[in-house]
Amino acid sequence: MRRTGFLFDRRFLLHETGPYHPETPERLDAIYKGIEEGGLFDKLTVIQACRADDAWIESVHDKKYIDRFRDTCVAGRKVLDYPDNQMCGDTYDIAYLAVGGILKTIDKVMDGTLDNAFCAVRPPGHHAEIDTAMGFCYFNNVAIAARYLQQQWQIGRVGIVDFDVHHGNGTQHIFEKDASVFYYSIHQHPSFAYPGTGREFETGSGKGHGFTKNSPALPGHSDSDYQSLIEADLLPAFENFVPEMILLSTGFDAHEDDDMSDINLSTEWYSWMMEKMIELADKYSNGRLISVLEGGYCLERLPELARNHVTILLQD
Amino acid sequence: MFVSRSMSRKVVTIYKDATVVEAREKLDKHHIRHLPVVEKDDILIGIVTDRDVRSAMPSVHLQSGHLNGDGNVLADIKVKDFMTIAPAVVTLSDTIQDALLLLQEKRVGALPVVDKQGRVKGILSVRDLMRTFIQVLGIGEPGTLVGVVVEEKVGQLKKVVDAITEEEISFGSVLVAKHWDKNKRAVFAYLLTLNISAVKRKLAKLGYELIDPMDWAIEQPSNSD
Ligand SMILES: [Zn+2]
C-alpha cells in the first residue's frame, strides 16, 4: 500500500456560491462520503489546510488582482469579474486555504512522508488567469503548486495533466512561454464547450513552444476516444519531456452523468486514467503524484469516482 | 455593421506610373497583398495584388534575356501595364454583409473602400472580415455554445432568449440557421458562462429540443472553390 495523503478541510465548504450554482459545498460532502463508505480513511493521511503565504499566490497572480479579489469580498459583493464567479464573504480566505493546503501536501510528498495525494479543494483553479477570475476559479491552485515545486523544492520540469472536461485556459496561459512546465489538457472541443480555448494549434509560444498540448474531443465521445487521445498525445509528449514531478488537474465533469458537458466517460474510464497516471508517476517521478480537484458536478457519481480515485492512489 | 467600422484605415497606395519593382517593395515592406492604384487626390483607378506583381516579373526576366539589358526593362514595366482597372469597391456606407457577398462574387481578397468622390478611404481584406466575425460570434470571450430547435412561429425565438436572459446569462451571439424540418429553425446561442446545465435543463423543461451538436451539419455550398 502506498502512503496517500488526502487534503480535506471542512472550511472548504464555507465558500458559498448561492442558489442555482453547480459548484456547491455538497460536492465535497459527496467526495467525503464516497471515501468514508469505502472505509478508506484509516488508510489515508488526512491533511488539514492552512493559509498560503502571499508570496506563493503572487508567484502566479498580479498583486492588483489579489487586492481586487480581497476588496470585492470584504465589500460583500457577490461576483468577481464574471457572473459565473459567485462568492460569499469567506471566499477570499477559503481560496487562500485551498492553496496553502496544497502547498503543505507538496511538502509531505517531497520530504518523503507521503507517496502521493488527492487534494479535495474548493474553489477550483484551472480557469483562473493571472489577473482574472473565470469559470468558478479565483486562484490557479495547480499553477501555484507548479511554481512552488520549482522554487521551494528545486524541481526542474513539472508535468501537468488536466482531464477536467473544460480546457484549463488559466494554466495554459500562465505557462505557455515556459519550457519548464508542460501543460497537457484533454477536454470537450472548444467550439462546443467553455471556455472556447484549447485547440490543437495552441502549442505554446516563444521558449515554451512545444510545451503545451491540447487534445480536444468532440461531443458524444467516450472511453475509447479518450483512451486513444491519452495514448497518442500525452504519453509520447511526456516521453520527450521527462517530467520530474506530475500534477493532476482532476475534473470529474466528463462523466456521462455529469450534465456540464456532452462527453460520455464511464466510471471505469476514470479508473483506467488514474492507473495510467500512477504508471507515469512510477516511470518519471519516483511515484510522486499530486491530484488537485477541479470540476465534477454530478453529486450521485462523485462518491464512487472519488472512492476509486483514492483507492488507485493507495494501490501498490 | 458598416464597412467603415471594420476596414483598415491605413492604406498603402501606389501611382500608375510606378514600376513593378516599386510595387513589390511596397508590398514587402508593409506585409500586404493589395495596393490600390490612385491618381491625384487619392482617386481610385485600379488595384494590383502580390500575384499580379509576381506574374509581371518573370515575363520581364525572360524579355530581359532577349533584349540583353538588365534593370532597364524592369523599370519599363509600369503598374498601369498590369493593374486591374476599375476594381470592385465598397463605399463607407456599405455593410459588412455587402462586402462579404461581393468578395465571394468577385473572388478577390480585398476591397478598396471609397467615398462618394471615389477617393480611397480604407481597405477591407478577408483578414479584417475574419476579425470582425470573431467579434460577431463572440468567441473571443469565454463561453459555451447551446443549440435549440424552435418552431418557425412568431415569438418563438424571443421565448428562448427570454428564458436564457432570466438566468442572468449574457449572450456572446445568437445565430439562427435553417433546420432540415422546413417548419423549424435551429438557434445557436453562444452564452458567456460555464454554468450551462441549469439553462439546458430549463429549456428542456419548457419543451425545447436541444440540438446534439454532432448531428448538426451546415449545408456545404456546391460550387465553392
Ligand atoms: Zn470543468
Short mmCIF file of C-alpha atoms and ligand atoms in Angstrom, two decimals, chain A residues 124 126-127 135-136 162-167 194 250-254 258 260-261 294-297, chain B residues 194, ligand 1:
data_model
loop_
_atom_site.label_atom_id
_atom_site.label_comp_id
_atom_site.label_asym_id
_atom_site.label_seq_id
_atom_site.Cartn_x
_atom_site.Cartn_y
_atom_site.Cartn_z
CA PRO A 124 -11.25 25.08 -8.18
CA HIS A 126 -7.66 25.90 -13.68
CA HIS A 127 -9.73 28.68 -15.33
CA GLY A 135 -15.29 29.73 -14.58
CA PHE A 136 -15.76 29.38 -10.77
CA ASP A 162 -5.63 18.35 -16.88
CA PHE A 163 -8.53 15.97 -17.53
CA ASP A 164 -11.35 18.24 -16.44
CA VAL A 165 -13.87 18.32 -19.31
CA HIS A 166 -13.16 22.03 -19.78
CA HIS A 167 -9.90 23.44 -21.06
CA TYR A 194 -16.47 26.54 -22.12
CA THR A 250 -8.69 16.29 -11.78
CA GLY A 251 -12.15 17.07 -13.08
CA PHE A 252 -14.95 14.52 -12.91
CA ASP A 253 -17.23 16.55 -15.19
CA ALA A 254 -16.59 14.50 -18.34
CA ASP A 258 -22.50 15.00 -15.48
CA MET A 260 -21.94 20.13 -17.67
CA SER A 261 -20.69 18.53 -20.87
CA GLU A 294 -11.16 20.98 -10.40
CA GLY A 295 -14.75 20.34 -11.63
CA GLY A 296 -17.20 17.47 -11.35
CA TYR A 297 -20.81 18.27 -10.54
CA LEU B 194 -19.59 27.92 -17.74
ZN ZN C 1 -14.80 21.64 -15.71
#
